């Protein structure tokens, strides 16, 4: 088994267009033997947001800390709190916005590239 | 998208042999359109434990609240704390034990049966 605490890893700045004050840590992925899905830990600073975007793979998100909202395809905001779980289906537009004065922390899990390739067949 | 808070769902008692004071809520799964992996939320009472067992699918676990430990194949205990992530590879013996005086809360994600069937081919 692999045991890790998220603070054991250095956070990487998410530099893609539209990301504002977002960092990521990959907690579990292929090099650990995780063939099917990856667990990533995100932090978003006050006033920050993940990019409003879409992609062909799904997200499974769980809010750990902070006040936040999820923006949907109609650009409508849905309030979230610690303990909220969100499923974003493939190809759906979305982003996660920090609405508070502390760091937003959440998990976001995605299928591995191998699973994505299999699904595309 | 699907938005839910874990407290929106009723907890189901985990009745399998060896489980002690364990409940589960399935937050995201196939009926939501989640084809590849399921997000489940577990609670374990003080003195409780998940069953010491093994199975052909992996676990990706994240500790939300509580003092706990993970028991490995050598029956060795590894202390965990909120923010710990654990990868249990397929077929590895394991359990999660509440070591504190409050409820242990954690997420445990598993591949869907469709993905498991594909992997078995």
Short mmCIF file of C-alpha atoms in Angstrom, two decimals:
data_model
loop_
_atom_site.label_atom_id
_atom_site.label_comp_id
_atom_site.label_asym_id
_atom_site.label_seq_id
_atom_site.Cartn_x
_atom_site.Cartn_y
_atom_site.Cartn_z
CA UNK A 1 0.00 0.00 0.00
CA UNK A 2 0.96 3.62 -0.38
CA UNK A 3 0.44 6.05 2.51
CA UNK A 4 0.93 9.77 2.04
CA UNK A 5 -0.25 13.01 3.63
CA UNK A 6 -1.10 15.76 1.19
CA UNK A 7 1.35 18.11 2.97
CA UNK A 8 4.18 15.64 2.17
CA UNK A 9 3.98 16.81 -1.44
CA UNK A 10 4.87 20.17 -2.89
CA UNK A 11 1.93 21.95 -4.52
CA UNK A 12 2.22 22.68 -8.25
CA UNK A 13 0.75 25.88 -9.63
CA UNK A 14 -2.00 25.16 -12.16
CA UNK A 15 -0.91 27.34 -15.06
CA UNK A 16 -3.63 26.63 -17.60
CA UNK A 17 -5.58 29.55 -19.02
CA UNK A 18 -8.36 30.78 -16.77
CA UNK A 19 -6.94 29.28 -13.57
CA UNK A 20 -6.60 31.91 -10.81
CA UNK A 21 -4.61 31.09 -7.66
CA UNK A 22 -4.96 27.31 -8.02
CA UNK A 23 -2.48 24.61 -6.95
CA UNK A 24 -2.59 20.84 -7.35
CA UNK A 25 -1.00 17.80 -5.71
CA UNK A 26 -1.38 14.35 -7.27
CA UNK A 27 -1.88 12.01 -4.29
CA UNK A 28 -2.50 8.71 -6.11
CA UNK A 29 -1.85 7.89 -9.79
CA UNK A 30 -0.38 5.38 -12.25
CA UNK A 31 3.18 5.21 -10.78
CA UNK A 32 1.57 3.97 -7.53
CA UNK A 33 -0.15 1.16 -9.45
CA UNK A 34 -3.46 3.01 -9.66
CA UNK A 35 -4.52 1.88 -13.13
CA UNK A 36 -8.07 3.24 -13.22
CA UNK A 37 -8.36 6.69 -11.60
CA UNK A 38 -6.22 9.43 -10.09
CA UNK A 39 -6.74 11.30 -6.81
CA UNK A 40 -5.70 14.96 -6.92
CA UNK A 41 -5.83 17.57 -4.11
CA UNK A 42 -6.55 21.19 -5.10
CA UNK A 43 -6.22 24.48 -3.24
CA UNK A 44 -7.77 27.72 -4.46
CA UNK A 45 -6.95 31.01 -2.72
CA UNK A 46 -9.56 33.63 -1.72
CA UNK A 47 -10.84 35.30 -4.90
CA UNK A 48 -9.45 32.45 -6.99
CA UNK A 49 -11.12 30.00 -9.36
CA UNK A 50 -10.42 26.92 -11.43
CA UNK A 51 -10.78 27.57 -15.18
CA UNK A 52 -14.27 27.56 -16.65
CA UNK A 53 -13.81 24.76 -19.16
CA UNK A 54 -14.94 21.36 -20.41
CA UNK A 55 -13.18 18.13 -21.42
CA UNK A 56 -14.17 14.60 -22.45
CA UNK A 57 -13.53 13.03 -19.01
CA UNK A 58 -15.61 13.20 -15.86
CA UNK A 59 -14.77 14.73 -12.45
CA UNK A 60 -15.66 13.36 -9.03
CA UNK A 61 -15.11 16.15 -6.50
CA UNK A 62 -15.36 16.30 -2.69
CA UNK A 63 -15.09 19.59 -0.78
CA UNK A 64 -12.73 19.38 2.24
CA UNK A 65 -12.51 22.98 3.47
CA UNK A 66 -13.65 26.49 2.56
CA UNK A 67 -16.65 28.35 1.19
CA UNK A 68 -17.14 27.75 -2.50
CA UNK A 69 -19.46 27.40 -5.45
CA UNK A 70 -19.61 25.35 -8.60
CA UNK A 71 -20.55 27.08 -11.87
CA UNK A 72 -22.62 25.01 -14.31
CA UNK A 73 -23.21 25.02 -18.09
CA UNK A 74 -25.77 27.86 -17.76
CA UNK A 75 -23.16 29.86 -15.76
CA UNK A 76 -25.35 29.41 -12.70
CA UNK A 77 -23.56 29.22 -9.33
CA UNK A 78 -24.36 26.43 -6.85
CA UNK A 79 -23.13 26.92 -3.27
CA UNK A 80 -20.94 24.18 -1.81
CA UNK A 81 -19.64 23.43 1.67
CA UNK A 82 -17.28 20.91 3.26
CA UNK A 83 -18.86 17.50 2.75
CA UNK A 84 -20.35 18.38 -0.66
CA UNK A 85 -19.75 15.90 -3.48
CA UNK A 86 -20.05 16.90 -7.14
CA UNK A 87 -20.17 14.75 -10.27
CA UNK A 88 -19.28 16.59 -13.49
CA UNK A 89 -20.14 14.37 -16.50
CA UNK A 90 -17.84 14.28 -19.54
CA UNK A 91 -17.99 17.40 -21.77
CA UNK A 92 -19.94 19.55 -19.29
CA UNK A 93 -18.70 23.13 -18.70
CA UNK A 94 -17.77 23.82 -15.07
CA UNK A 95 -15.52 25.64 -12.62
CA UNK A 96 -15.01 25.85 -8.85
CA UNK A 97 -14.83 29.29 -7.26
CA UNK A 98 -13.57 30.26 -3.82
CA UNK A 99 -16.34 32.41 -2.28
CA UNK A 100 -14.75 32.86 1.16
CA UNK A 101 -11.73 34.36 2.89
CA UNK A 102 -9.84 31.14 3.52
CA UNK A 103 -8.26 28.58 1.22
CA UNK A 104 -10.68 26.28 -0.60
CA UNK A 105 -9.47 22.66 -0.46
CA UNK A 106 -11.02 19.86 -2.47
CA UNK A 107 -10.32 16.48 -4.01
CA UNK A 108 -10.89 15.97 -7.73
CA UNK A 109 -10.64 12.45 -9.16
CA UNK A 110 -10.36 11.65 -12.86
CA UNK A 111 -10.03 8.46 -14.93
CA UNK A 112 -6.52 7.52 -16.06
CA UNK A 113 -5.52 7.99 -19.69
CA UNK A 114 -5.70 4.20 -20.18
CA UNK A 115 -9.36 4.18 -19.11
CA UNK A 116 -10.07 7.25 -21.25
CA UNK A 117 -8.54 5.50 -24.29
CA UNK A 118 -10.61 2.36 -23.65
CA UNK A 119 -13.79 4.46 -23.40
CA UNK A 120 -12.99 6.17 -26.70
CA UNK A 121 -12.95 2.82 -28.57
CA UNK B 1 -23.91 17.81 -12.90
CA UNK B 2 -24.92 16.19 -9.64
CA UNK B 3 -24.49 18.06 -6.36
CA UNK B 4 -25.04 16.35 -3.04
CA UNK B 5 -23.96 16.75 0.58
CA UNK B 6 -23.09 13.53 2.36
CA UNK B 7 -25.62 14.35 5.11
CA UNK B 8 -28.39 14.39 2.44
CA UNK B 9 -28.13 10.60 2.31
CA UNK B 10 -29.04 8.07 4.94
CA UNK B 11 -26.10 5.98 6.12
CA UNK B 12 -26.31 2.23 5.51
CA UNK B 13 -24.84 -0.14 8.09
CA UNK B 14 -22.03 -2.22 6.61
CA UNK B 15 -23.08 -5.71 7.64
CA UNK B 16 -20.30 -7.80 6.16
CA UNK B 17 -18.35 -10.11 8.47
CA UNK B 18 -15.64 -8.37 10.47
CA UNK B 19 -17.11 -4.86 10.10
CA UNK B 20 -17.57 -3.20 13.52
CA UNK B 21 -19.62 0.01 13.79
CA UNK B 22 -19.22 0.99 10.12
CA UNK B 23 -21.66 2.87 7.89
CA UNK B 24 -21.48 3.79 4.20
CA UNK B 25 -23.07 6.35 1.89
CA UNK B 26 -22.58 6.07 -1.87
CA UNK B 27 -22.12 9.68 -3.03
CA UNK B 28 -21.40 9.11 -6.74
CA UNK B 29 -21.95 5.93 -8.78
CA UNK B 30 -23.31 4.45 -12.02
CA UNK B 31 -26.90 5.84 -11.77
CA UNK B 32 -25.35 9.34 -11.79
CA UNK B 33 -23.53 8.55 -15.04
CA UNK B 34 -20.26 7.76 -13.29
CA UNK B 35 -19.10 4.90 -15.52
CA UNK B 36 -15.57 4.41 -14.18
CA UNK B 37 -15.39 4.76 -10.39
CA UNK B 38 -17.60 5.19 -7.33
CA UNK B 39 -17.19 7.63 -4.45
CA UNK B 40 -18.31 6.26 -1.07
CA UNK B 41 -18.27 8.00 2.33
CA UNK B 42 -17.59 5.87 5.43
CA UNK B 43 -18.00 6.46 9.13
CA UNK B 44 -16.49 4.24 11.80
CA UNK B 45 -17.41 4.72 15.48
CA UNK B 46 -14.87 4.80 18.33
CA UNK B 47 -13.53 1.27 18.84
CA UNK B 48 -14.82 0.26 15.41
CA UNK B 49 -13.06 -1.08 12.34
CA UNK B 50 -13.66 -2.00 8.72
CA UNK B 51 -13.23 -5.74 8.06
CA UNK B 52 -9.69 -7.05 7.63
CA UNK B 53 -10.04 -8.45 4.12
CA UNK B 54 -8.82 -8.45 0.54
CA UNK B 55 -10.49 -8.31 -2.90
CA UNK B 56 -9.43 -8.03 -6.54
CA UNK B 57 -10.13 -4.29 -6.86
CA UNK B 58 -8.13 -1.34 -5.55
CA UNK B 59 -9.09 1.31 -2.97
CA UNK B 60 -8.26 5.01 -3.06
CA UNK B 61 -8.91 6.41 0.41
CA UNK B 62 -8.76 9.94 1.87
CA UNK B 63 -9.13 10.61 5.62
CA UNK B 64 -11.54 13.47 6.39
CA UNK B 65 -11.86 13.41 10.20
CA UNK B 66 -10.75 11.37 13.20
CA UNK B 67 -7.76 9.47 14.55
CA UNK B 68 -7.17 6.22 12.73
CA UNK B 69 -4.78 3.62 11.45
CA UNK B 70 -4.52 1.36 8.44
CA UNK B 71 -3.51 -2.28 8.97
CA UNK B 72 -1.35 -3.83 6.24
CA UNK B 73 -0.67 -7.38 4.97
CA UNK B 74 1.83 -7.98 7.81
CA UNK B 75 -0.86 -6.85 10.30
CA UNK B 76 1.26 -3.77 10.98
CA UNK B 77 -0.62 -0.57 11.93
CA UNK B 78 0.15 2.71 10.17
CA UNK B 79 -1.17 5.88 11.84
CA UNK B 80 -3.33 8.16 9.71
CA UNK B 81 -4.69 11.68 10.17
CA UNK B 82 -7.05 13.98 8.30
CA UNK B 83 -5.40 14.70 4.95
CA UNK B 84 -3.84 11.23 4.65
CA UNK B 85 -4.33 9.41 1.32
CA UNK B 86 -3.97 5.64 1.03
CA UNK B 87 -3.74 3.44 -2.06
CA UNK B 88 -4.58 -0.23 -1.46
CA UNK B 89 -3.60 -2.27 -4.55
CA UNK B 90 -5.82 -5.14 -5.75
CA UNK B 91 -5.69 -8.30 -3.58
CA UNK B 92 -3.84 -6.67 -0.66
CA UNK B 93 -5.13 -7.37 2.87
CA UNK B 94 -6.15 -4.23 4.76
CA UNK B 95 -8.51 -2.59 7.23
CA UNK B 96 -9.13 0.87 8.71
CA UNK B 97 -9.39 1.19 12.49
CA UNK B 98 -10.75 4.07 14.55
CA UNK B 99 -8.05 4.83 17.15
CA UNK B 100 -9.72 7.88 18.72
CA UNK B 101 -12.79 8.94 20.65
CA UNK B 102 -14.67 10.60 17.79
CA UNK B 103 -16.15 9.27 14.56
CA UNK B 104 -13.66 8.40 11.84
CA UNK B 105 -14.81 9.75 8.46
CA UNK B 106 -13.16 8.85 5.17
CA UNK B 107 -13.77 8.56 1.46
CA UNK B 108 -13.09 5.25 -0.28
CA UNK B 109 -13.26 5.11 -4.09
CA UNK B 110 -13.43 1.90 -6.10
CA UNK B 111 -13.65 1.05 -9.81
CA UNK B 112 -17.12 0.25 -11.17
CA UNK B 113 -18.03 -3.33 -12.00
CA UNK B 114 -17.79 -2.49 -15.71
CA UNK B 115 -14.16 -1.41 -15.28
CA UNK B 116 -13.44 -4.47 -13.12
CA UNK B 117 -14.86 -6.76 -15.84
CA UNK B 118 -12.76 -5.04 -18.50
CA UNK B 119 -9.61 -5.46 -16.38
CA UNK B 120 -10.34 -9.17 -15.92
CA UNK B 121 -10.27 -9.78 -19.71
#
